[in-house]
Short mmCIF file of C-alpha atoms in Angstrom, two decimals:
data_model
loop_
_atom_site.label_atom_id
_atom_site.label_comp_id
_atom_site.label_asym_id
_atom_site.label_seq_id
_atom_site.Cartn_x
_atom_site.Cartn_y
_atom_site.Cartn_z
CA UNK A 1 85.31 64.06 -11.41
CA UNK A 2 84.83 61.93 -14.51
CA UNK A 3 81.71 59.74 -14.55
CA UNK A 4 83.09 56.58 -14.60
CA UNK A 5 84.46 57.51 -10.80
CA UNK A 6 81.68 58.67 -9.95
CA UNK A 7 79.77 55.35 -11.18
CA UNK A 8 82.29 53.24 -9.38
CA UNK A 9 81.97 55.08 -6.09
CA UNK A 10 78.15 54.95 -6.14
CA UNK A 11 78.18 51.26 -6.96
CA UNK A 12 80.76 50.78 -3.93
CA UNK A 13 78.85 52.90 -1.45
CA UNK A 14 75.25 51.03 -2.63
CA UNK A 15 77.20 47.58 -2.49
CA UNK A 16 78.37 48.59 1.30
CA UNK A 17 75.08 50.05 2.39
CA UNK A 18 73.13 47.17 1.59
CA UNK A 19 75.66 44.76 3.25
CA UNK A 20 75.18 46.47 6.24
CA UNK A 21 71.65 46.85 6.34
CA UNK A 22 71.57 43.37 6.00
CA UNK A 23 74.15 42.71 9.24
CA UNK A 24 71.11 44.36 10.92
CA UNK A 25 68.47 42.06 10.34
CA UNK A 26 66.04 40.95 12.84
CA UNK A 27 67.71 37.36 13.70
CA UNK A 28 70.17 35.87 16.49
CA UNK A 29 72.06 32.60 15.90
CA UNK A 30 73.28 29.94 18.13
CA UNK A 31 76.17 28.17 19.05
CA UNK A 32 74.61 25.33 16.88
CA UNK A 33 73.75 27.28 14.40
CA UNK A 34 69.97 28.14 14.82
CA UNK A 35 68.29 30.83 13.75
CA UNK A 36 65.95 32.62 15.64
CA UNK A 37 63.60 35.35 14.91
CA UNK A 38 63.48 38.24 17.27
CA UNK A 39 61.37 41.04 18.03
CA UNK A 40 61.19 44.72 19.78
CA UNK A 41 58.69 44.77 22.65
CA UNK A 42 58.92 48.19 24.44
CA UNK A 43 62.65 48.84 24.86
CA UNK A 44 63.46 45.21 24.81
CA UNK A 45 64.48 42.94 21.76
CA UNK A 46 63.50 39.32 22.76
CA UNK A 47 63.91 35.48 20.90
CA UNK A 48 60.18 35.39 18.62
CA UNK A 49 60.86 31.47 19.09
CA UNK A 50 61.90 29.20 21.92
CA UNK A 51 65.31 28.02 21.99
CA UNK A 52 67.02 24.54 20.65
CA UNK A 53 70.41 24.81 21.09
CA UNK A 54 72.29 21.81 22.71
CA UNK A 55 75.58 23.19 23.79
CA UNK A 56 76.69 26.20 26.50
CA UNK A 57 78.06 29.48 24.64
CA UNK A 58 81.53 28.18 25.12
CA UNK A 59 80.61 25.04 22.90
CA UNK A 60 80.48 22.15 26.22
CA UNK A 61 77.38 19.90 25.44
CA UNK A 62 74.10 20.41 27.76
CA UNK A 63 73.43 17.29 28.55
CA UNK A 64 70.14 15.44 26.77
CA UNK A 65 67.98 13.33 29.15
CA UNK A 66 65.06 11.29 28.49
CA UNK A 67 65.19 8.67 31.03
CA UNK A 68 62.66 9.63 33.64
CA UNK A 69 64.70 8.41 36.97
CA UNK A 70 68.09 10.35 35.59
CA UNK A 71 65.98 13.48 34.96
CA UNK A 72 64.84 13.61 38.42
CA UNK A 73 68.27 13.36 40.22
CA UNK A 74 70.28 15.31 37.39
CA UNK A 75 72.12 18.10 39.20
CA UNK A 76 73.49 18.87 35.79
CA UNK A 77 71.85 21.28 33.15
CA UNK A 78 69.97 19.19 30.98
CA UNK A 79 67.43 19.54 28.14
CA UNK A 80 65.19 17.08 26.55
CA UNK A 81 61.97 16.99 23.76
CA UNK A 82 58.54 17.00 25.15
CA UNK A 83 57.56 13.76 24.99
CA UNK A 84 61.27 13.30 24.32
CA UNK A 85 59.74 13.40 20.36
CA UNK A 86 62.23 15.24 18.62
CA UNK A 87 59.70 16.11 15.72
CA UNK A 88 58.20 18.52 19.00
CA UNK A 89 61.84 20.15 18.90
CA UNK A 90 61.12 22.48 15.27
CA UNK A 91 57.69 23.92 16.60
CA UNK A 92 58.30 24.37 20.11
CA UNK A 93 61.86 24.45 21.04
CA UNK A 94 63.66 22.49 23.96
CA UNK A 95 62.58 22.06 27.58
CA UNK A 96 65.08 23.09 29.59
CA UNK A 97 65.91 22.33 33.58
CA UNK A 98 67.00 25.14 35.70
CA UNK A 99 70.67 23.83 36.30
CA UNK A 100 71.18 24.37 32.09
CA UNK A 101 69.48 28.21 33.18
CA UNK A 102 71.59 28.97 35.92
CA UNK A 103 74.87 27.59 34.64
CA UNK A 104 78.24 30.07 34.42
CA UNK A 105 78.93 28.39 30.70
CA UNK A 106 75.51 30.56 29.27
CA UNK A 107 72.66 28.65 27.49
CA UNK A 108 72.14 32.55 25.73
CA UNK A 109 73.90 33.26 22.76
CA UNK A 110 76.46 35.61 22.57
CA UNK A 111 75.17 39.30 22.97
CA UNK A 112 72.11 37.52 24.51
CA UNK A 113 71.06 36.75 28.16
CA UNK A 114 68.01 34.55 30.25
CA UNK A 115 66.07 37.57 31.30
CA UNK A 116 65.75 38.57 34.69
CA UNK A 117 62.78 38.35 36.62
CA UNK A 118 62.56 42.48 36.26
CA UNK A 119 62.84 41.99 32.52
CA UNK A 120 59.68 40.35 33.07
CA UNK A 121 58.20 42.53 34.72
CA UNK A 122 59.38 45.38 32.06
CA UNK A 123 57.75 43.57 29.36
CA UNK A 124 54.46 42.97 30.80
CA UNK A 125 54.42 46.97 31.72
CA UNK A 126 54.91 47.47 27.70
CA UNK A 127 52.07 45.03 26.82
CA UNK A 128 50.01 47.17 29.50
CA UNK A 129 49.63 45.03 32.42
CA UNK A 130 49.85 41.77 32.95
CA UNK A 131 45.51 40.59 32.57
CA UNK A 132 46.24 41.04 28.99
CA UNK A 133 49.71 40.63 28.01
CA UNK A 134 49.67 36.69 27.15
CA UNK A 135 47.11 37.56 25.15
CA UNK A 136 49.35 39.78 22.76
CA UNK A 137 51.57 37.56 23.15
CA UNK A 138 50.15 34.29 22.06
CA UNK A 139 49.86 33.17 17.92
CA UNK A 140 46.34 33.36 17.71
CA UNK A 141 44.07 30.68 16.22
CA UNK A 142 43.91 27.34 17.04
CA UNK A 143 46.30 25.05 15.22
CA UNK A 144 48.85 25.35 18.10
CA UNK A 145 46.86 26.57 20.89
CA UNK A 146 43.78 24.65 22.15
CA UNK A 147 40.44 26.31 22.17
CA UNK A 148 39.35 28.44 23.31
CA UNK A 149 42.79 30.42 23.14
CA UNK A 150 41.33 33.26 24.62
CA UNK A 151 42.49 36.99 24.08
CA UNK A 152 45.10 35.69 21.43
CA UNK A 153 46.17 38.37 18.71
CA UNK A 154 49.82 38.27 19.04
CA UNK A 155 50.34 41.96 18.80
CA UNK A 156 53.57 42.14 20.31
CA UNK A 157 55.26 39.48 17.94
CA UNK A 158 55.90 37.26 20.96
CA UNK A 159 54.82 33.97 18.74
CA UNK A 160 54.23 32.10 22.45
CA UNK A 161 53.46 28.54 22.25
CA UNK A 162 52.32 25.99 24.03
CA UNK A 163 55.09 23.85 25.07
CA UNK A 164 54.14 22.12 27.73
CA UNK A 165 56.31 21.42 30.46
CA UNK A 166 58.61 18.45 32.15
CA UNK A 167 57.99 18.00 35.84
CA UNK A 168 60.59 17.00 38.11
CA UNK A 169 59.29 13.70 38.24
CA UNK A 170 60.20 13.21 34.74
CA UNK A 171 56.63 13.36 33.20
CA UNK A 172 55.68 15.91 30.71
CA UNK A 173 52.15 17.75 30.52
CA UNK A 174 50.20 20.31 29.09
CA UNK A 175 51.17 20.47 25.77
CA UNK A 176 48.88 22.75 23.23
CA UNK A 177 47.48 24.51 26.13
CA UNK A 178 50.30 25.81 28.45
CA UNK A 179 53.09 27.46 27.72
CA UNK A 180 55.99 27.79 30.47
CA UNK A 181 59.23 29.60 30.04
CA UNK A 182 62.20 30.37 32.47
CA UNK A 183 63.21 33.82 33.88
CA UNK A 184 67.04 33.74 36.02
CA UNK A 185 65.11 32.87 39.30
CA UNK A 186 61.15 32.01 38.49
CA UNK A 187 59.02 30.77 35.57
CA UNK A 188 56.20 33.10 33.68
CA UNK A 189 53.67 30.88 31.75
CA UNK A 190 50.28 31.40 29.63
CA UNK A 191 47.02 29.43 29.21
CA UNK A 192 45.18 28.86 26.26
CA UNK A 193 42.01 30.01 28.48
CA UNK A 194 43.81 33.07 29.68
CA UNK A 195 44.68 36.67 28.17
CA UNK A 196 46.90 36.95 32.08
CA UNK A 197 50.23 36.21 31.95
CA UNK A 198 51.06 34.59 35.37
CA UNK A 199 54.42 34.25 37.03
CA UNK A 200 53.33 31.70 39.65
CA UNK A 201 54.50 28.21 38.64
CA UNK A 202 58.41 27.84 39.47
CA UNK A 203 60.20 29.62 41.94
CA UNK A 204 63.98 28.44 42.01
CA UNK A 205 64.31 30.78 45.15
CA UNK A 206 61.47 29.62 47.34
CA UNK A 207 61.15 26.20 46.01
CA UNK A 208 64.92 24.39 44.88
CA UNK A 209 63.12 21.59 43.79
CA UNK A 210 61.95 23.43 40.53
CA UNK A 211 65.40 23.31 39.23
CA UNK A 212 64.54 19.53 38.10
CA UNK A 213 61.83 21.53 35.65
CA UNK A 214 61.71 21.50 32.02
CA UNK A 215 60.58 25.01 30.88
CA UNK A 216 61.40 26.43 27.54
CA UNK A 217 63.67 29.25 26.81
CA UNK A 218 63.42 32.90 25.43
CA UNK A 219 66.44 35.00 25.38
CA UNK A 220 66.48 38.85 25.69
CA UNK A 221 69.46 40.99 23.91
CA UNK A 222 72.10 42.17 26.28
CA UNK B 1 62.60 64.96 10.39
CA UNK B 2 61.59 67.31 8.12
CA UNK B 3 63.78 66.57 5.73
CA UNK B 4 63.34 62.86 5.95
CA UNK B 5 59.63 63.33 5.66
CA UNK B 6 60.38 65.26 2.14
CA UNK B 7 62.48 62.48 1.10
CA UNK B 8 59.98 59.61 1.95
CA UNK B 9 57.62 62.01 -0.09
CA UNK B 10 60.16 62.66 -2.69
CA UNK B 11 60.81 58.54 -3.37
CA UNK B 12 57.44 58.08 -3.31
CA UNK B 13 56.60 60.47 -5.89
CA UNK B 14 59.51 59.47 -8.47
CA UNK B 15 58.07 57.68 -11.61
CA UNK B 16 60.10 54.46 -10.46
CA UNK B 17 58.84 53.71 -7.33
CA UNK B 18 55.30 53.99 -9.35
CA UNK B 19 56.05 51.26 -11.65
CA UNK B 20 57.23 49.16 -8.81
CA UNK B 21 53.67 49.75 -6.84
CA UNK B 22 51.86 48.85 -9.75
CA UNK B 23 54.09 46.18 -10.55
CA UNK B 24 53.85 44.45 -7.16
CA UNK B 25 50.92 45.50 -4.89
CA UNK B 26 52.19 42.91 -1.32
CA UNK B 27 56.03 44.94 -1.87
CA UNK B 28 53.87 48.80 -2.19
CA UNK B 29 51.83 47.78 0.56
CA UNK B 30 54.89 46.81 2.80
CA UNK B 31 56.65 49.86 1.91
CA UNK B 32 53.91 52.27 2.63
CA UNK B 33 53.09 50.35 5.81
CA UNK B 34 56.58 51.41 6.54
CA UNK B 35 56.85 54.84 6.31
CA UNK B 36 53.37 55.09 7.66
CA UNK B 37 53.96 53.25 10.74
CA UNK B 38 57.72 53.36 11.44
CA UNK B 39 58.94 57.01 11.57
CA UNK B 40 60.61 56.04 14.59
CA UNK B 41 62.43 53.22 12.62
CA UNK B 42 63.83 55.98 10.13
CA UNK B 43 64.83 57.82 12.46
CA UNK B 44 66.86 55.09 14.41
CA UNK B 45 68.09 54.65 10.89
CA UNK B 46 68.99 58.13 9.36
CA UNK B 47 72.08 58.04 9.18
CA UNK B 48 71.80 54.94 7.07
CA UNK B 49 68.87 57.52 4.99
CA UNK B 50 71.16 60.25 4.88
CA UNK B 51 73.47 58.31 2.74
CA UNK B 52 70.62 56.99 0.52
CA UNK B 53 69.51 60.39 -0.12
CA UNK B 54 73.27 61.34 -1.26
CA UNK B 55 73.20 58.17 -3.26
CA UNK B 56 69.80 59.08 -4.62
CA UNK B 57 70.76 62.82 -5.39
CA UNK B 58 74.01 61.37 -7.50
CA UNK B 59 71.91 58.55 -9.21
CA UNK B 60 68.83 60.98 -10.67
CA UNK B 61 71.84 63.70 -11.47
CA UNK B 62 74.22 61.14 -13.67
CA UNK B 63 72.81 57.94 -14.05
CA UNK B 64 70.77 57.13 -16.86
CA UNK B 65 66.85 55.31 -16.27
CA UNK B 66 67.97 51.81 -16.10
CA UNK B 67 70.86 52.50 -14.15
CA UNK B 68 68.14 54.71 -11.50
CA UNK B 69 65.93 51.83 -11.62
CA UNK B 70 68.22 49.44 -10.73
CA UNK B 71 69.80 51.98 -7.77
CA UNK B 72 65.78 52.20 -6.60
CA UNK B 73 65.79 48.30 -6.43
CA UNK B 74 68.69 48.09 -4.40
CA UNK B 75 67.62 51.45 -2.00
CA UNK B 76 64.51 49.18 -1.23
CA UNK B 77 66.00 45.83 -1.04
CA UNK B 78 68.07 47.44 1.95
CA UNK B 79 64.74 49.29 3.13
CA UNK B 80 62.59 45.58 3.58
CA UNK B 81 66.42 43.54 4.28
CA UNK B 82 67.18 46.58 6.91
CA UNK B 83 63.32 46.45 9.04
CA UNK B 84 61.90 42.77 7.80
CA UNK B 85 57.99 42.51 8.96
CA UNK B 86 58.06 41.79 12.13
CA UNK B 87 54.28 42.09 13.13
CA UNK B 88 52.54 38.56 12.95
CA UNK B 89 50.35 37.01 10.73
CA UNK B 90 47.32 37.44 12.22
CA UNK B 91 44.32 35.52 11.15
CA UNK B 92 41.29 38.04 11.35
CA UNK B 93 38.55 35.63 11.97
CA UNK B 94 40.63 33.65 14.65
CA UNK B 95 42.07 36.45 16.74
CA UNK B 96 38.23 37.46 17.01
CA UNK B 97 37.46 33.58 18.45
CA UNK B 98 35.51 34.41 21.90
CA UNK B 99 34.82 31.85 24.71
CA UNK B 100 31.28 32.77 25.41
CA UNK B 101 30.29 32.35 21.44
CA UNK B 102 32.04 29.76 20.14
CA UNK B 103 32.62 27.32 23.47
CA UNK B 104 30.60 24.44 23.09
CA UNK B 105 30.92 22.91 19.12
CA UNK B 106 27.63 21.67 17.36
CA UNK B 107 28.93 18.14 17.57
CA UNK B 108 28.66 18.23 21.13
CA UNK B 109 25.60 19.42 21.79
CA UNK B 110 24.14 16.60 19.55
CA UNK B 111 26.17 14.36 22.05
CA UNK B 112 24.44 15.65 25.15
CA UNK B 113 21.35 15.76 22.96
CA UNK B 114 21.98 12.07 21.86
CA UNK B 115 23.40 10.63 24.84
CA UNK B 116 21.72 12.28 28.52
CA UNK B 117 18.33 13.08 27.23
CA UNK B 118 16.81 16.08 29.27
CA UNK B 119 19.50 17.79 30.65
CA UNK B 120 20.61 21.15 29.21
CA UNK B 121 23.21 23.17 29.53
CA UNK B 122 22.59 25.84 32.27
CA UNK B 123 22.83 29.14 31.65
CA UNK B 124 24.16 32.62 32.15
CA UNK B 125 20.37 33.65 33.61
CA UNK B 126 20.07 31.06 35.81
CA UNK B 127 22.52 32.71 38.62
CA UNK B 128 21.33 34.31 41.31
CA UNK B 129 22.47 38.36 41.58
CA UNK B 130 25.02 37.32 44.36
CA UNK B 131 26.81 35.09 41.88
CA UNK B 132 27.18 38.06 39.46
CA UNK B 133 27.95 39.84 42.26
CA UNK B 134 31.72 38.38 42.70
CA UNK B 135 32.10 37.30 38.90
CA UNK B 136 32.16 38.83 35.43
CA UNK B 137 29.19 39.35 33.73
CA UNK B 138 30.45 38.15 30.23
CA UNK B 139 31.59 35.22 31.85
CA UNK B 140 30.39 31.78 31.25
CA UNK B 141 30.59 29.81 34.62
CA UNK B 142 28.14 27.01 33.37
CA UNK B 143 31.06 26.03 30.76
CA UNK B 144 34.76 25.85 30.72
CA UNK B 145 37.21 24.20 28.19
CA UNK B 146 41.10 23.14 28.55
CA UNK B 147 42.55 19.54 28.58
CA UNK B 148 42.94 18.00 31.42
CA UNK B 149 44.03 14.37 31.03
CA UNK B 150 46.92 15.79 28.63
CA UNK B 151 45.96 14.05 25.06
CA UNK B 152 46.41 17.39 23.70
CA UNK B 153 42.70 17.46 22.75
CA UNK B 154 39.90 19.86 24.42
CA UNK B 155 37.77 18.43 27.32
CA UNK B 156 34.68 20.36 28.68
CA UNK B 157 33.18 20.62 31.67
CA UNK B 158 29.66 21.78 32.32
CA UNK B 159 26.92 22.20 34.86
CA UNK B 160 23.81 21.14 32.83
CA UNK B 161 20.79 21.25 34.56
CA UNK B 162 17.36 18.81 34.60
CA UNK B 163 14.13 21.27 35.65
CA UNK B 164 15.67 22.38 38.96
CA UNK B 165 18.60 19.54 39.36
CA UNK B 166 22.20 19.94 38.24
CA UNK B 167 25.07 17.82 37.79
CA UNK B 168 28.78 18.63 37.15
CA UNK B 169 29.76 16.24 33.49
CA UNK B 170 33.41 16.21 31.97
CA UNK B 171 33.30 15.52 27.92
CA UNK B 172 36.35 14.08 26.46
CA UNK B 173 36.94 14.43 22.91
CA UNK B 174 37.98 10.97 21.36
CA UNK B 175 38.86 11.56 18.04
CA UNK B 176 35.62 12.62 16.22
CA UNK B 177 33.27 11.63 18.89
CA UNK B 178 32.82 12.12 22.70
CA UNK B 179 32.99 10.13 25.87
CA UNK B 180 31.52 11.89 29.55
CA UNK B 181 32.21 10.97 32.89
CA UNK B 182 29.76 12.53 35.32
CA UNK B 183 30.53 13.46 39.29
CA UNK B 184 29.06 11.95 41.79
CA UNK B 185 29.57 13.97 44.73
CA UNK B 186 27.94 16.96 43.15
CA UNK B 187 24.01 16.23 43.26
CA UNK B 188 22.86 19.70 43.69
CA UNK B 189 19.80 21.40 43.02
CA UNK B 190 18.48 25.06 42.80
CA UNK B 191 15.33 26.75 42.07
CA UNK B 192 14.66 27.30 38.15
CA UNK B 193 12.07 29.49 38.91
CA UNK B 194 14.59 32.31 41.33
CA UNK B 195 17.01 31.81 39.21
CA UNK B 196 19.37 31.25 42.18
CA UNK B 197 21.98 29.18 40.72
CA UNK B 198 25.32 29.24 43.02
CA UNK B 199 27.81 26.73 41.34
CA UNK B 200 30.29 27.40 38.49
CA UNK B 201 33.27 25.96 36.95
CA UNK B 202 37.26 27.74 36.90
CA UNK B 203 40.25 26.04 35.65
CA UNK B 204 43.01 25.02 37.77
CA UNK B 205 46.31 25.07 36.20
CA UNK B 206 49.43 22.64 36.71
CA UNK B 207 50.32 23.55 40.81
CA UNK B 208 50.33 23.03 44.35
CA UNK B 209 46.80 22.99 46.29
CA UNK B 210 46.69 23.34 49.60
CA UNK B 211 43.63 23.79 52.22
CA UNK B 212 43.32 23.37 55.68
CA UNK B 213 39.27 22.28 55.32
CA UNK B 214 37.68 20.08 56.10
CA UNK B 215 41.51 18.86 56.82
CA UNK B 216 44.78 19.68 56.08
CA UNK B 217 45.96 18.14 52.86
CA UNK B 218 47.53 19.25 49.54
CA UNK B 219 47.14 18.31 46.09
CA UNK B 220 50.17 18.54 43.53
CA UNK B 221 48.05 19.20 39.73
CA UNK B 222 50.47 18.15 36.78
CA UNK B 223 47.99 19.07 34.49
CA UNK B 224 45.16 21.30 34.32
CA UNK B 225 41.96 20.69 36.03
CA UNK B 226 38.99 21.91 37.02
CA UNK B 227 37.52 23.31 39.78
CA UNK B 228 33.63 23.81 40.81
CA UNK B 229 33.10 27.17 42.54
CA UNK B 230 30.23 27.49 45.13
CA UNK B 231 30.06 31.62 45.52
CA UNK B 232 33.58 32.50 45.74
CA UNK B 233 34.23 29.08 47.52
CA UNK B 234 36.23 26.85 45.52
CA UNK B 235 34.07 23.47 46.60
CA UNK B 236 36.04 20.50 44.72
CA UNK B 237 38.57 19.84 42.40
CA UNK B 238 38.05 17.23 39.29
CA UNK B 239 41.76 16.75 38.17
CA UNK B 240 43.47 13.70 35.89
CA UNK B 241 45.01 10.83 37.41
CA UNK B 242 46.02 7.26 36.92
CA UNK B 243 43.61 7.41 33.55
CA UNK B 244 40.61 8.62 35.80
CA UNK B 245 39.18 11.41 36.77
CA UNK B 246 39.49 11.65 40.75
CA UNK B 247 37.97 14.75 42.88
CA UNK B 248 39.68 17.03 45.90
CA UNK B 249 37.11 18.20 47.92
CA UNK B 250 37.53 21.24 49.54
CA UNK B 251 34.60 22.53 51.57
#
């Protein structure tokens, strides 16, 4: 084989190899066009930041509420700001209610699902046990988490923040020192003076009235 | 794996890859983080290695030392494009930050100092055994910090004590000062001297409170508040509401 094949087939083969090393980088994009950063925890590959995206998979709008009385009767997914402040939006993602979680049309991107509460449960068995899995799973320091922030290293490459949360009321509370996100049936949240990660806040099953709550959003791959 | 482990060793050793270290210590120091810590990651991936290594074996057999430099180039552009760093940035000196140490800032105390001359905070050996006896012993009961009327700033609570009397004080941080409110159902004393101290502070996050004593009634929290322990016995809660802080007694 002359050398000038040889050359050409080398530069092909180097050209396709890096093309699809790069199809296989650590990202997931949304219907609108986000980016997200993901991460491997255990055996599961999960969103590294909350999700913003504004329309179902199939590309129907989730409806945006801010008024406080329509939030409270919506029956229909909806997502909103905390502090309906859009400039909260970059750093900590959208809040959204349970109806938007629950919904046929997917919030997830494609490939992606809202993890089940087991999923949950998986990932705080590979952070080794739920007393100190927030704590690997918060960004440490304190320019997004109130003091004290306690156990914070973010070893797992979680990134949780402190979004806050909407009540159904309408009202929105606790941001910079709790962070709440939704699993298919329940919530799971973290404190900024807590290394636990606790799974007590919303439970669509027991309590239907949660489903009026603004939570944030973490998808896990399919 | 054996083989991969000879060609990590092999593309480590080429003259190359040793220019590129020395040329660009954060991109060496990613790379050997790599095969150091991600064997697992190469081996998810060797396939995409085995073809490398062909690649590599044609480019130091024909091509000339440009032509191998730039093929290195592009063998570790796919390396960092194909397993991007996905640990976090930690920040040494915060991830170390501890409650007990670094709780209460200087500006505070000054406050206290300043502004309810006499009383001190209490501290960790002024509880009695039994206290100790249900709680952690690097714990700090006398002290707890979270925000409670949602302004996104840190509020404190503390039991600070006056010879053998003791009071229950919320600070509010408003912007670079403080403001305090102080609660007036808890006028409690103990004995200095026994060290028998009984009362401590836990936060109560966002949540439904219900207790059945000294009557039934239940207390939705929005935000987080905090609660003042007697033993195990949670004996009031100081939560946020209408732009004052209001208690929910519950012994």
């Amino acid at each position: 084989m002359n050398t000038k094949i040889k050359q050409s087939i080398f530069q092909l083969l180097a050209a396709i190899l890096f093309l699809a090393a790069c199809k296989e980088s650590n990202t997931v994009t949304d219907v609108d066009g986000n980016v997200y950063k993901t991460v491997k925890i255990g055996s599961q590959i999960w969103m590294a930041e909350n999700l913003r995206v504004t329309k179902y998979r199939n590309g129907n709008p989730i409806f945006h509420v801010t008024d406080t009385a329509e939030w409270r009767k919506t029956q229909d997914g909806a997502w909103c700001s905390y502090n309906n402040n859009a400039s909260n939006t970059k750093t900590y993602g959208l809040l959204y209610n349970g109806y938007a979680i629950s919904d046929s049309r997917n919030v997830a991107p494609e490939g992606w699902h809202v993890p089940h509460a087991d999923e949950i449960t998986q990932l705080v068995a590979a952070l080794k046990g739920d007393t100190i899995a927030a704590g690997k799973m918060k960004i440490s320091g304190m320019e997004v988490w109130l003091k004290p922030n306690t156990g914070a290293t973010n070893e797992s490459g979680f990134s949780a923040l402190p979004g806050g949360y909407r009540s159904g009321g309408g009202t929105f509370h606790t941001l910079k020192s709790n962070g709440y996100w939704w699993s298919d049936t329940k919530s799971y949240e973290m404190y900024s003076w807590s290394s636990r990660l606790y799974d007590l806040f919303a439970d669509i099953q027991r309590d239907p009235q949660y489903l009026n709550y603004g939570l944030a959003l973490r998808c896990v791959k399919d | 794996m054996f083989k991969l482990l000879r060609f990590c060793r092999a593309v480590q050793n080429i003259m190359p890859v040793r220019y590129l270290r020395e040329k660009s210590y954060k991109f060496a120091a990613r790379r050997r983080k790599f095969f150091k810590n991600n064997i697992l990651i190469i081996v998810e991936n060797h396939v995409l290695l085995q073809l490398i290594r062909v690649l590599f074996l044609i480019a130091k057999s024909e091509m000339k030392l440009f032509q191998n430099m730039l093929f290195l180039a592009i063998v570790f552009s796919i390396i960092s494009c194909a397993n991007p760093p996905t640990e976090p940035q930690v920040s040494e000196d915060m991830s170390k930050s501890n409650v007990n140490e670094e709780l209460i800032p200087a500006d505070l105390k000054e406050y206290i100092k300043t502004n309810l001359q006499g009383w001190l905070l209490a501290e960790r050996s002024d509880y009695s055994k039994v206290w100790w006896s249900f709680y952690d012993a690097g714990s700090t009961p006398y002290a707890v910090v979270t925000d409670i009327n949602d302004d996104q700033a840190p509020d404190y609570g503390m039991i600070l004590k006056n010879n053998d009397a003791l009071r229950f004080v919320i600070f509010f941080k408003k912007g670079n000062s403080y403001t305090h409110w102080v609660a007036d159902n808890f006028n409690k004393s103990f004995n200095s001297a026994n060290k028998d101290l009984q009362n401590g502070l836990t936060i109560e996050p966002p949540g439904r409170v219900d207790v059945v004593y000294p009557e039934i009634k239940s207390l939705i929290l929005k935000s987080n508040a905090i609660s003042v322990m007697e033993l195990e016995n949670r004996r009031c809660i100081y939560y946020w509401s209408n732009g004052k802080v209001s208690a929910f007694t519950t012994m």
